[in-house]
Amino acid sequence: MTSRPLDRLLRPQTIAVFGGREARRVIEQCDRMGFSGEIWPVHPKLEDVLGRPCYRTVADLPSAPDAAFVGVNRLLTVEIVRSLSEAGAGGAVCYASGFSEATAELDDGAELQQALLSAAGDMPILGPNCYGLINGLDGALLWPDQHGMRRIKKGVAILTQSSNIAINLTMQTRGLPIAYVVTAGNQAQTSLADIACALIADPRVTAVGLHVEGFGEPASLERLAALARRSKKPVVVLKVGRSEQARHAAVSHTASLAGSDAVADAVLARLGIGRVQSLPALIETLKLLHVAGPLPSHSISSMSCSGGEASLMADAAVGRNVEFPALQPRQLPRLRRVLGEMVALSNPLDYHTFVWGDFDRQTEAFSAMFEGGYALNLVVLDFPRGDRCDAPEWAMTADAVIAAASATGALAGLLATLPENMPEPIADRLMANGIVAFSGIDEAVIAAEVAAGIGKVWDRPAPLPLLDVPSMDGEIETLTEADAKTELAACGLPVPRGLQAFSSREAAEQAERLGFPVVLKGLGIAHKTEAGAVSLNLGDGEAVSNAAATMGSADGYLVEKMIGPSVAELIVGAIRDPVFGLSLAVGAGGIFVELLDDSVILPLPATKTEIHAAISRLKVAKLIYGYRGRPKGDLDAAVVAIAAAADYVVKNAACLEELDINPLMVLPEGQGVAAVDALIRRRR
């Protein structure tokens, strides 16, 4: 993370603009937003721009500008940035493209980017290849295009690498108050995390939204999360690239579980940074976080004057970590009194139209619902078209929601099922009165889920620092199963008793020593089950010899005591993500790895409490808990064993590339667990 202060660049009093058409547009946008500072155009030939006298060079300026918009070609950009840095300017936006983002088209792109960084020195820069920033609090813009923002007193900050996405977000009409929009381009020097930390420090910023195409250093993300937590200003991320799985050439099942997107999800969740999957969800979540911050729980109430809307609300919660708890007994008499006998009292609640058009009765009904202790109280209301219909009774309903929230102190949201049915003036008024103006049922439910998730993490102690051990260079070797189990056993992981053999006769002799029944495995064969290199439940020496004879390509044999029967099988593995390093995957093991899609990613290091919680999230956990009267599994032993595997990964992080324990057999309660197959790949 950069140590360069960004205050002057983000909140300038003096702005210098370099270039022709784009520079002129920057001045136009500042004038439209009412920027009260000084603007100094710099141009080698023009005498003035929009009534302001032109300066010829940086040296001619009255003083070092707080911020500069550099809208010239890429070669001249480097020279101007050098002059600004030497003069002591506060920072610059580099508009030009053709740097490291264009190495496929330009041979000197990477070289020119290094020249730009050298020219900037200690002066912060945004970009290159970006539009810059809009400060809607002070009316300061380094922005060469139109936008949809207006002056406000407080609001959220939105950061993105994409200038076009930024423009689109400023055009929203959903009532989201945007304090800053900042684009980072290719983040040559200043990352999105750097900018976010600087904006969180502004007391007028309430929350931060990031649209990211990729993460930089995990340490920067950790610092951002810690600062957000201390400042009580939540961060939500829209990361693109979900379809891009890190399924590199690996021989383990773990690699199919721990794609880079799954790892990013796990890291963000651990840090208390929310994640959404669409721009509408980002906007709606930011609205909720702006008004209320993180939610204390996942509980929601919903009221609508339609059974159809109530059903849509209930369905939207399926598969989401939100709930519609039953009404409290204390709520029922008051609701019955105001709504009448024909309304079925439930949550979500269809309150029919008996109180429609009656401000006092609506306020009473909403107040009764809001006093149920829910984290968020929603009232579904789609406004009619303003060009064809009249809406005084809809406005009255909005007023009743405001009144009920004020009377009860509860958090409320007015929800239009379609975004076009929430007029911007209504949304603005609701937000100004502390009512979240939601657009879209799914997006509102996602917003509640994300806000509650952040609240849950913030209520716990701060997480352990992420494992940060650079990978060693060197050739990758794959240990034999026997050697892998020896290493894991030394770290406390239970493995079956086993002996190696190098002929069918020796395998039979080793089986006699162990005692029957046994398992025979061919060494040096990946995916042994598929290759027919595993024989189970062998009861005598002849059976062992015959089984060995069928494994012709094996380098040797591993004879082990037969373990079982198990209550459940787990997979425990580690895979190295290119951004976040090593993380642990825990899921349904054995033949169910690909069938069930049942796994959880744990960033490392991981505590036993986190491991226990991860197991409880698995579908296969029902078996461990004793499904339909079947014996319970040894959950405590499973947690201890997985913790031992996690410790092994942490201790060997510099050289380990992959760990795959599949299956870890969970035996009946009190009988422990056993890692019956293991694979380790590491660098020499």
C-alpha positions as MATLAB code, in Angstrom:
seq = 'MTSRPLDRLLRPQTIAVFGGREARRVIEQCDRMGFSGEIWPVHPKLEDVLGRPCYRTVADLPSAPDAAFVGVNRLLTVEIVRSLSEAGAGGAVCYASGFSEATAELDDGAELQQALLSAAGDMPILGPNCYGLINGLDGALLWPDQHGMRRIKKGVAILTQSSNIAINLTMQTRGLPIAYVVTAGNQAQTSLADIACALIADPRVTAVGLHVEGFGEPASLERLAALARRSKKPVVVLKVGRSEQARHAAVSHTASLAGSDAVADAVLARLGIGRVQSLPALIETLKLLHVAGPLPSHSISSMSCSGGEASLMADAAVGRNVEFPALQPRQLPRLRRVLGEMVALSNPLDYHTFVWGDFDRQTEAFSAMFEGGYALNLVVLDFPRGDRCDAPEWAMTADAVIAAASATGALAGLLATLPENMPEPIADRLMANGIVAFSGIDEAVIAAEVAAGIGKVWDRPAPLPLLDVPSMDGEIETLTEADAKTELAACGLPVPRGLQAFSSREAAEQAERLGFPVVLKGLGIAHKTEAGAVSLNLGDGEAVSNAAATMGSADGYLVEKMIGPSVAELIVGAIRDPVFGLSLAVGAGGIFVELLDDSVILPLPATKTEIHAAISRLKVAKLIYGYRGRPKGDLDAAVVAIAAAADYVVKNAACLEELDINPLMVLPEGQGVAAVDALIRRRR';
ca = [
       0.000    0.000    0.000;
       1.278    3.417   -0.913;
       2.347    5.788    1.817;
       1.684    8.789   -0.425;
      -1.031   11.027    1.074;
      -3.960   11.472   -1.323;
      -5.725   14.349    0.460;
      -4.698   17.118   -1.928;
      -5.526   15.038   -4.998;
      -8.955   13.949   -3.734;
      -9.959   17.279   -2.172;
      -8.083   19.948   -4.144;
      -8.279   23.697   -3.774;
      -6.267   24.338   -6.935;
      -6.489   22.308  -10.151;
      -4.211   22.443  -13.187;
      -5.468   21.002  -16.485;
      -3.226   19.948  -19.369;
      -4.435   19.254  -22.905;
      -7.077   20.330  -25.368;
     -10.644   18.997  -25.575;
     -10.497   16.802  -22.446;
      -8.920   19.557  -20.388;
     -11.659   21.976  -21.446;
     -14.292   19.452  -20.366;
     -12.704   19.172  -16.929;
     -13.125   22.916  -16.462;
     -16.734   22.727  -17.688;
     -17.574   19.986  -15.200;
     -15.976   21.894  -12.306;
     -17.969   25.001  -13.203;
     -21.218   23.048  -13.389;
     -20.626   21.538   -9.937;
     -19.726   24.914   -8.446;
     -16.062   24.317   -7.657;
     -14.906   27.296   -5.581;
     -11.162   26.814   -5.967;
      -8.827   27.980   -8.707;
      -8.419   26.264  -12.080;
      -5.276   26.809  -14.145;
      -5.322   25.659  -17.790;
      -1.894   24.836  -19.251;
      -1.481   24.876  -23.041;
       1.455   25.761  -25.293;
      -0.601   27.856  -27.759;
      -4.025   28.877  -26.398;
      -4.360   32.224  -24.665;
      -7.355   31.317  -22.516;
      -9.889   28.546  -21.890;
     -13.439   29.357  -20.743;
     -12.341   32.780  -19.538;
      -9.274   31.563  -17.670;
      -5.794   32.615  -18.851;
      -3.550   29.790  -20.062;
      -0.115   29.053  -18.694;
       2.578   27.614  -20.912;
       4.334   25.198  -18.531;
       4.220   23.873  -14.986;
       6.949   26.346  -14.058;
       4.665   29.252  -15.013;
       1.849   28.270  -12.607;
       1.195   30.515   -9.579;
       2.098   27.620   -7.272;
       2.237   23.857   -7.202;
      -1.348   22.696   -7.857;
      -3.122   20.373   -5.432;
      -4.288   18.235   -8.357;
      -3.696   18.054  -12.071;
      -5.583   16.477  -14.956;
      -3.067   15.391  -17.586;
      -5.014   14.872  -20.825;
      -2.190   14.638  -23.352;
      -0.544   11.795  -25.285;
       1.251    9.057  -23.389;
       4.799   10.277  -24.063;
       4.085   13.848  -23.051;
       2.218   12.550  -19.992;
       5.474   11.234  -18.551;
       7.214   14.595  -18.976;
       4.359   16.606  -17.436;
       4.083   14.217  -14.484;
       7.824   14.621  -13.875;
       7.490   18.420  -13.882;
       4.507   18.297  -11.515;
       6.323   16.007   -9.122;
       9.432   18.200   -9.091;
       7.246   21.260   -8.442;
       5.583   19.622   -5.413;
       2.076   19.071   -6.815;
      -0.417   17.076   -4.757;
      -1.192   14.490   -7.426;
      -2.250   13.885  -10.997;
      -4.794   11.994  -13.069;
      -3.163   10.303  -16.062;
      -5.817   10.104  -18.763;
      -3.713    8.614  -21.571;
      -3.666    4.918  -22.403;
      -0.883    2.865  -23.943;
       0.989    1.742  -20.853;
       1.124   -1.695  -19.216;
      -2.534   -2.360  -20.073;
      -1.539   -2.319  -23.769;
       1.559   -4.531  -23.816;
      -0.092   -6.830  -26.362;
      -0.371   -3.927  -28.807;
       2.624   -1.777  -27.859;
       6.113   -3.126  -27.321;
       7.088   -0.226  -25.072;
       3.952   -0.225  -22.887;
       5.544   -1.799  -19.817;
       8.719    0.261  -20.233;
       6.736    3.492  -20.492;
       4.779    2.627  -17.356;
       8.033    2.259  -15.432;
       9.116    5.627  -16.790;
       5.827    7.129  -15.561;
       6.309    5.704  -12.085;
       9.844    7.027  -11.969;
       8.645   10.445  -13.110;
       5.917   10.553  -10.451;
       8.297    9.738   -7.623;
       6.556   10.517   -4.326;
       3.638   12.305   -6.006;
       0.461   10.173   -6.162;
      -1.078    9.477   -9.560;
      -4.334    7.859  -10.674;
      -4.210    5.637  -13.756;
      -2.925    5.737  -16.379;
      -5.841    4.946  -18.685;
      -8.532    6.435  -16.443;
     -10.994    9.323  -16.333;
     -10.049   10.436  -12.835;
     -12.365   11.469  -10.023;
     -15.551   13.307   -9.099;
     -15.794   14.816   -5.628;
     -19.479   15.547   -5.124;
     -18.901   16.943   -1.639;
     -16.694   19.852   -2.683;
     -17.587   20.055   -6.374;
     -14.002   19.268   -7.391;
     -13.696   17.225  -10.586;
     -10.799   15.890  -12.583;
     -13.205   14.337  -15.042;
     -13.366   14.870  -18.840;
     -16.953   13.816  -19.511;
     -20.529   14.330  -18.430;
     -21.881   12.498  -15.385;
     -25.013   12.264  -13.276;
     -23.758   13.397   -9.875;
     -24.765   16.435   -7.848;
     -23.469   18.232   -4.769;
     -24.298   16.491   -1.497;
     -23.204   16.768    2.146;
     -22.451   13.093    2.818;
     -22.655    9.822    0.948;
     -20.868    6.745   -0.318;
     -17.682    6.444   -2.328;
     -17.557    4.242   -5.431;
     -14.262    3.102   -6.906;
     -13.644    1.180  -10.102;
     -10.948    0.420  -12.638;
     -13.454    1.031  -15.444;
     -14.239    4.619  -16.378;
     -17.342    3.600  -18.336;
     -18.732    1.652  -15.375;
     -18.099    4.747  -13.269;
     -20.087    6.953  -15.651;
     -22.962    4.470  -15.664;
     -23.077    4.391  -11.876;
     -23.273    8.176  -11.653;
     -26.397    8.031  -13.830;
     -28.407    5.962  -11.332;
     -31.784    7.420  -10.326;
     -32.314    5.178   -7.290;
     -31.626    7.731   -4.573;
     -28.086    6.644   -3.709;
     -26.129    9.685   -2.468;
     -22.671    9.420   -4.056;
     -19.919   11.474   -2.438;
     -17.023   10.313   -4.618;
     -16.499    8.381   -7.815;
     -12.871    7.489   -8.482;
     -11.383    5.464  -11.324;
      -7.989    3.801  -11.003;
      -7.234    2.625  -14.546;
      -4.413    0.128  -14.553;
      -3.381    1.051  -10.981;
       0.239    1.641  -11.928;
       0.973    3.260   -8.595;
      -2.191    3.859   -6.591;
      -4.512    0.897   -6.036;
      -8.233    0.843   -5.361;
      -7.440   -0.205   -1.776;
      -5.143    2.825   -1.371;
      -7.880    5.152   -2.587;
     -10.544    3.470   -0.457;
      -8.471    3.920    2.697;
      -8.005    7.611    1.907;
     -11.747    8.096    1.320;
     -12.756    6.270    4.490;
     -10.779    8.921    6.362;
     -13.212   11.578    5.075;
     -15.883   11.950    7.806;
     -18.487   12.689    5.130;
     -18.099    9.242    3.547;
     -20.485    6.622    4.957;
     -19.563    3.451    3.032;
     -17.377    2.325    0.134;
     -18.218    0.282   -2.950;
     -15.526   -1.303   -5.114;
     -15.904   -2.660   -8.635;
     -12.779   -4.764   -9.118;
     -11.397   -6.813  -11.955;
      -8.649   -8.282   -9.786;
      -7.067   -7.891   -6.372;
      -3.533   -6.705   -5.726;
      -1.631   -7.503   -2.566;
      -3.765   -9.273    0.070;
      -2.080   -7.124    2.725;
      -3.680   -4.012    1.180;
      -7.093   -5.657    1.376;
      -6.472   -6.579    5.009;
      -5.514   -3.001    5.870;
      -8.627   -1.700    4.133;
     -10.837   -4.150    6.044;
      -9.231   -3.229    9.365;
      -9.640    0.503    8.704;
     -13.279    0.025    7.644;
     -13.951   -1.876   10.849;
     -12.282    0.729   13.074;
     -14.061    3.573   11.272;
     -17.396    1.726   11.187;
     -17.638    2.381    7.443;
     -18.443   -0.877    5.641;
     -16.977   -1.907    2.303;
     -18.785   -3.936   -0.371;
     -17.133   -5.396   -3.466;
     -18.364   -6.361   -6.910;
     -15.600   -8.588   -8.289;
     -15.881   -9.712  -11.890;
     -14.436  -12.974  -13.168;
     -16.577  -15.532  -11.341;
     -16.427  -17.861  -14.338;
     -12.633  -17.821  -14.333;
     -11.677  -20.803  -12.210;
      -8.077  -21.494  -11.268;
      -8.141  -25.095  -12.484;
      -4.456  -25.304  -13.352;
      -2.752  -28.590  -14.196;
      -3.106  -30.288  -10.824;
      -3.572  -33.914   -9.921;
      -5.700  -33.399   -6.807;
      -9.448  -33.135   -6.267;
      -8.830  -30.036   -4.150;
      -7.927  -28.055   -7.265;
     -11.488  -28.513   -8.559;
     -12.893  -27.023   -5.344;
     -10.605  -24.089   -4.652;
     -11.024  -21.916   -7.727;
      -9.701  -18.382   -7.409;
     -13.232  -16.976   -7.126;
     -14.092  -19.321   -4.253;
     -10.894  -18.288   -2.475;
     -11.686  -14.597   -3.010;
     -15.165  -15.183   -1.563;
     -13.689  -16.813    1.540;
     -11.085  -14.106    2.088;
     -13.622  -11.288    1.720;
     -16.027  -13.014    4.112;
     -13.283  -13.492    6.691;
     -12.259   -9.834    6.471;
     -15.826   -8.562    6.794;
     -15.961   -7.122    3.273;
     -19.319   -7.700    1.597;
     -19.595   -9.126   -1.890;
     -22.287   -8.754   -4.539;
     -22.545  -10.037   -8.099;
     -24.215   -7.204  -10.016;
     -24.244   -3.426  -10.294;
     -27.895   -3.116   -9.137;
     -27.063   -5.189   -6.057;
     -24.028   -2.961   -5.403;
     -26.197    0.166   -5.507;
     -28.936   -1.274   -3.271;
     -26.420   -2.607   -0.752;
     -24.656    0.741   -0.593;
     -27.996    2.441    0.054;
     -28.632    0.187    3.042;
     -25.090    0.606    4.361;
     -25.316    4.398    3.916;
     -28.477    4.621    5.986;
     -27.854    1.941    8.608;
     -24.395    0.417    8.328;
     -24.082   -3.324    9.068;
     -27.194   -5.086   10.354;
     -27.245   -6.780   13.782;
     -28.934   -9.938   12.459;
     -30.342  -11.637    9.355;
     -33.995  -11.141   10.369;
     -36.392   -9.246    8.096;
     -40.042   -8.342    8.224;
     -42.090   -7.597    5.137;
     -45.502   -6.016    4.599;
     -47.380   -5.609    1.338;
     -50.988   -5.158    0.296;
     -50.748   -8.153   -2.042;
     -50.380  -11.860   -1.480;
     -48.394  -12.067   -4.707;
     -45.806   -9.647   -3.378;
     -45.660  -11.493   -0.059;
     -44.930  -14.726   -1.935;
     -42.227  -13.054   -4.021;
     -40.586  -11.797   -0.843;
     -40.635  -15.238    0.760;
     -39.230  -16.878   -2.368;
     -36.420  -14.323   -2.641;
     -35.057  -15.484    0.718;
     -34.651  -19.109   -0.432;
     -30.958  -19.906   -0.650;
     -30.041  -16.598    1.002;
     -28.750  -16.143    4.516;
     -31.771  -14.124    5.613;
     -34.921  -15.128    7.431;
     -38.480  -13.972    7.959;
     -39.077  -14.940   11.610;
     -42.610  -15.512   12.867;
     -44.447  -12.575   14.374;
     -43.958  -12.023   18.102;
     -47.001  -12.776   20.309;
     -46.974   -9.175   21.542;
     -47.491   -7.926   17.970;
     -50.595   -9.959   17.217;
     -53.313   -8.117   19.208;
     -52.282   -4.719   17.849;
     -52.080   -5.966   14.255;
     -55.421   -7.775   14.564;
     -57.065   -4.670   15.950;
     -55.896   -2.396   13.149;
     -56.063   -4.841   10.210;
     -59.246   -6.713   11.082;
     -60.197  -10.388   11.217;
     -59.757  -11.228    7.533;
     -55.969  -10.709    7.421;
     -53.796  -13.771    8.065;
     -51.077  -12.543   10.400;
     -47.709  -13.822    9.231;
     -44.266  -12.695    8.056;
     -44.147  -11.765    5.173;
     -47.516  -10.128    5.790;
     -50.198   -9.382    3.204;
     -52.091   -6.580    4.966;
     -54.693   -6.386    2.158;
     -56.138   -2.931    1.413;
     -58.261   -2.387    4.512;
     -55.965    0.395    5.769;
     -55.178    1.813    2.314;
     -55.655    5.576    2.139;
     -55.848    5.913    5.942;
     -52.649    7.505    7.245;
     -53.333    6.847   10.940;
     -54.237    3.178   10.493;
     -51.298    2.582    8.153;
     -48.929    4.186   10.646;
     -50.408    2.008   13.404;
     -50.063   -1.168   11.328;
     -46.503   -0.400   10.266;
     -45.529    0.514   13.831;
     -46.897   -2.772   15.158;
     -44.831   -4.666   12.590;
     -41.696   -2.618   13.192;
     -41.744   -3.425   16.922;
     -40.986   -7.101   16.332;
     -37.242   -6.713   16.800;
     -36.346   -7.347   13.162;
     -33.051   -6.015   11.810;
     -34.801   -4.597    8.734;
     -38.481   -3.879    8.146;
     -39.652   -3.718    4.529;
     -42.870   -2.289    3.140;
     -43.445   -3.232   -0.501;
     -44.849   -0.353   -2.551;
     -44.591    0.284   -6.298;
     -45.491    3.832   -7.299;
     -47.708    4.424  -10.364;
     -46.434    6.215  -13.453;
     -46.285    9.933  -12.872;
     -47.158   10.789  -16.478;
     -50.427    8.848  -16.539;
     -51.566    8.350  -12.944;
     -52.067   10.148   -9.646;
     -50.180    8.944   -6.570;
     -51.320   10.831   -3.424;
     -52.252    7.621   -1.567;
     -48.869    6.078   -2.411;
     -47.166    9.206   -1.082;
     -49.348    8.908    2.042;
     -48.138    5.319    2.513;
     -44.531    6.500    2.269;
     -45.300    9.153    4.899;
     -46.790    6.461    7.145;
     -43.597    4.399    6.856;
     -41.534    7.445    7.817;
     -43.822    8.132   10.772;
     -43.789    4.516   11.981;
     -40.000    4.295   11.768;
     -39.670    7.560   13.670;
     -42.098    6.390   16.377;
     -40.469    2.981   16.886;
     -36.805    3.729   16.160;
     -36.734    0.716   13.851;
     -34.880    0.511   10.556;
     -37.312    0.522    7.648;
     -37.128    0.279    3.902;
     -39.705    1.052    1.234;
     -39.325   -1.487   -1.555;
     -40.451   -1.106   -5.157;
     -40.433   -4.469   -6.911;
     -39.437   -2.738  -10.165;
     -36.782    0.020  -10.109;
     -38.759    2.218  -12.494;
     -41.576    2.221   -9.941;
     -39.500    4.132   -7.363;
     -39.433    7.783   -8.535;
     -36.148    9.503   -7.759;
     -37.743   12.402   -5.798;
     -39.514    9.862   -3.584;
     -36.297    7.881   -3.134;
     -34.413   11.057   -2.218;
     -37.009   12.015    0.376;
     -37.072    8.543    1.905;
     -33.287    8.355    2.161;
     -33.155   11.826    3.720;
     -35.562   10.578    6.389;
     -33.547    7.444    7.171;
     -35.762    5.081    5.144;
     -33.918    2.886    2.646;
     -35.490    3.351   -0.789;
     -35.024   -0.121   -2.262;
     -35.491   -0.991   -5.931;
     -35.874   -4.696   -6.686;
     -36.837   -7.552   -4.371;
     -33.795   -9.733   -5.028;
     -31.409   -6.801   -4.658;
     -33.008   -5.754   -1.356;
     -32.676   -9.270    0.045;
     -29.047   -9.446   -1.115;
     -28.371   -6.087    0.534;
     -29.783   -7.354    3.830;
     -27.737  -10.550    3.582;
     -24.509   -8.654    2.900;
     -25.097   -6.043    5.607;
     -25.880   -8.752    8.161;
     -22.796  -10.706    7.113;
     -20.580   -7.678    7.722;
     -22.271   -7.116   11.076;
     -21.636  -10.712   12.114;
     -17.916  -10.459   11.341;
     -17.587   -7.091   13.076;
     -19.207   -8.539   16.209;
     -16.430  -11.143   16.462;
     -12.789  -10.517   17.387;
     -10.658   -9.287   14.502;
      -9.466  -12.188   12.303;
      -5.921  -13.523   12.348;
      -3.621  -12.029    9.698;
      -3.720  -13.951    6.434;
      -0.909  -16.399    5.759;
       1.720  -14.492    3.790;
       4.591  -16.752    2.758;
       6.069  -16.376   -0.746;
       6.345  -19.575   -2.736;
       9.798  -21.059   -3.261;
      11.243  -21.606   -6.686;
      12.289  -25.082   -7.696;
      11.055  -28.236   -9.334;
       7.763  -29.670   -8.061;
       7.855  -33.198   -6.688;
       4.935  -35.463   -5.806;
       5.420  -37.543   -2.673;
       4.307  -41.152   -2.605;
       1.212  -41.787   -0.558;
       3.325  -43.567    2.055;
       5.719  -40.616    2.391;
       2.861  -38.137    2.448;
       1.147  -40.023    5.267;
       4.389  -40.221    7.227;
       4.712  -36.431    7.098;
       1.073  -35.879    8.052;
       1.224  -38.392   10.900;
       4.187  -36.497   12.327;
       1.927  -33.417   12.487;
      -0.753  -35.282   14.414;
      -3.037  -36.430   11.618;
      -4.374  -39.976   12.227;
      -3.475  -42.369    9.372;
      -4.058  -46.141    9.064;
      -1.238  -48.502   10.081;
       0.626  -49.379    6.929;
       3.697  -51.070    5.477;
       5.351  -50.771    2.064;
       6.194  -53.669   -0.239;
       7.884  -53.983   -3.621;
       6.576  -57.343   -4.830;
       3.314  -59.250   -4.623;
       4.929  -61.785   -2.289;
       6.262  -59.088    0.033;
       2.834  -57.411    0.005;
       1.230  -60.645    1.243;
       3.862  -60.949    3.977;
       3.291  -57.366    5.126;
      -0.446  -58.024    5.233;
       0.169  -60.995    7.549;
       2.157  -58.711    9.860;
      -0.610  -56.099    9.957;
      -3.486  -58.536   10.353;
      -6.475  -58.902    8.073;
      -8.577  -57.383    6.566;
      -6.280  -55.014    4.669;
      -6.253  -52.542    1.803;
      -3.719  -52.784   -1.019;
      -2.720  -49.726   -3.056;
      -0.393  -49.334   -5.999;
       2.191  -46.596   -5.476;
       3.158  -44.052   -8.146;
      -0.320  -43.962   -9.710;
      -2.476  -40.836   -9.629;
      -6.239  -41.319   -9.152;
      -5.755  -44.885   -7.962;
      -9.452  -45.754   -7.777;
     -10.067  -44.885  -11.426;
      -6.917  -46.808  -12.451;
      -7.918  -49.943  -10.542;
      -4.941  -49.554   -8.194;
      -6.930  -49.954   -4.962;
      -8.276  -53.218   -3.550;
     -10.320  -53.143   -0.349;
     -11.168  -55.620    2.372;
      -8.631  -58.297    1.423;
      -8.962  -61.222    3.874;
      -5.872  -63.373    3.275;
      -2.413  -63.422    1.715;
      -3.541  -65.036   -1.524;
      -6.077  -62.267   -2.090;
      -3.317  -59.691   -1.534;
      -0.969  -61.405   -4.041;
      -3.703  -61.660   -6.658;
      -4.638  -57.999   -6.212;
      -1.011  -56.926   -6.550;
      -0.692  -58.871   -9.804;
      -3.445  -56.707  -11.358;
      -1.528  -53.479  -10.616;
       1.214  -53.972  -13.181;
       2.261  -50.319  -13.562;
       2.695  -49.692   -9.829;
       6.132  -48.695   -8.478;
       5.403  -50.638   -5.321;
       2.608  -51.281   -2.870;
       1.185  -49.849    0.305;
      -0.557  -52.360    2.565;
      -2.792  -50.843    5.255;
      -5.220  -51.973    7.906;
      -8.783  -51.717    6.658;
     -10.620  -48.800    8.291;
     -14.357  -48.554    8.612;
     -17.197  -48.415    8.350;
     -17.317  -44.614    8.444;
     -20.202  -42.275    9.220;
     -19.061  -39.765    6.579;
     -16.120  -39.009    4.326;
     -14.491  -35.600    3.994;
     -11.917  -34.100    1.701;
      -9.318  -31.801    3.238;
      -6.922  -30.044    0.928;
      -4.837  -27.000    0.228;
      -4.182  -25.251   -3.059;
      -2.065  -22.214   -3.885;
      -4.069  -19.310   -5.296;
      -2.023  -16.875   -7.432;
      -3.271  -13.889   -5.398;
      -4.122  -15.144   -1.924;
      -1.610  -17.971   -1.575;
      -2.498  -21.163    0.261;
      -5.962  -21.804    1.633;
      -7.729  -24.878    2.985;
     -10.683  -26.607    1.347;
     -13.002  -28.839    3.389;
     -15.870  -30.703    1.774;
     -17.721  -33.926    1.121;
     -15.071  -36.499    0.237;
     -14.712  -39.841   -1.473;
     -16.857  -40.214   -4.575;
     -18.970  -37.187   -3.582;
     -16.331  -34.518   -4.318;
     -17.631  -33.838   -7.829;
     -21.191  -35.086   -7.260;
     -22.338  -32.891   -4.370;
     -20.560  -29.571   -4.940;
     -20.247  -29.422   -1.175;
     -17.172  -27.579    0.048;
     -16.021  -24.596    2.093;
     -12.821  -22.600    1.656;
     -10.931  -21.530    4.781;
      -8.259  -18.830    4.541;
      -5.208  -19.657    6.629;
      -4.349  -19.731    9.443;
      -7.656  -21.160   10.682;
      -8.814  -21.685   14.261;
     -10.650  -24.763   15.497;
     -13.745  -22.590   15.945;
     -13.594  -21.603   12.262;
     -13.047  -25.227   11.235;
     -16.033  -26.367   13.294;
     -18.183  -23.654   11.696;
     -16.974  -24.680    8.231;
     -17.961  -28.321    8.773;
     -21.396  -27.243   10.001;
     -22.013  -25.455    6.672;
     -21.514  -28.641    4.632;
     -24.416  -30.755    3.390;
     -22.536  -33.849    4.558;
     -22.574  -32.428    8.108;
     -26.047  -33.962    8.519;
     -24.425  -37.403    8.397;
     -21.878  -36.428   11.042;
     -24.656  -35.115   13.286;
     -26.526  -38.439   13.019;
     -28.878  -38.373   10.032;
     -32.297  -39.985   10.615;
     -31.220  -41.937   13.668;
     -27.924  -43.183   12.231;
     -24.814  -43.130   14.467;
     -23.155  -39.752   14.990;
     -19.643  -39.160   13.682;
     -16.665  -38.109   15.762;
     -16.957  -34.385   15.047;
     -14.394  -33.325   17.640;
     -11.798  -35.697   16.178;
     -12.527  -34.360   12.688;
     -11.943  -30.781   13.855;
      -8.656  -31.739   15.516;
      -7.481  -33.620   12.415;
      -8.349  -30.756   10.051;
      -6.588  -28.334   12.403;
      -3.507  -30.579   12.215;
      -3.689  -30.480    8.399;
      -4.005  -26.682    8.507;
      -0.949  -26.454   10.779;
       0.994  -28.639    8.348;
       0.114  -26.286    5.494;
       1.122  -23.208    7.488;
       4.467  -24.720    8.547;
       5.272  -25.822    4.995;
       3.774  -22.840    3.167;
       6.979  -21.832    1.390;
       7.356  -25.126   -0.464;
       3.872  -26.673   -0.505;
       1.916  -26.505   -3.743;
      -0.926  -28.929   -3.024;
      -2.258  -31.096   -0.248;
      -5.089  -33.534   -0.854;
      -6.498  -35.782    1.874;
      -9.382  -37.725    0.364;
     -11.092  -39.247    2.077;
     -10.716  -38.318    5.706;
     -13.002  -41.001    7.134;
     -15.114  -39.813   10.043;
     -15.754  -42.835   12.272;
     -18.567  -43.237   14.816;
     -18.457  -40.937   17.837;
     -15.532  -41.747   20.096;
     -13.638  -43.752   17.450;
     -11.782  -40.873   15.792;
     -10.958  -40.260   12.126;
      -8.477  -41.625    9.632;
      -6.803  -40.081    6.585;
      -6.942  -43.093    4.260;
      -5.484  -41.361    1.193;
      -3.149  -38.402    0.881;
      -1.254  -36.537   -1.793;
       1.415  -33.864   -1.315;
       3.056  -31.828   -4.061;
       5.847  -29.469   -3.083;
       8.872  -27.688   -4.456;
      12.251  -29.188   -3.808;
];
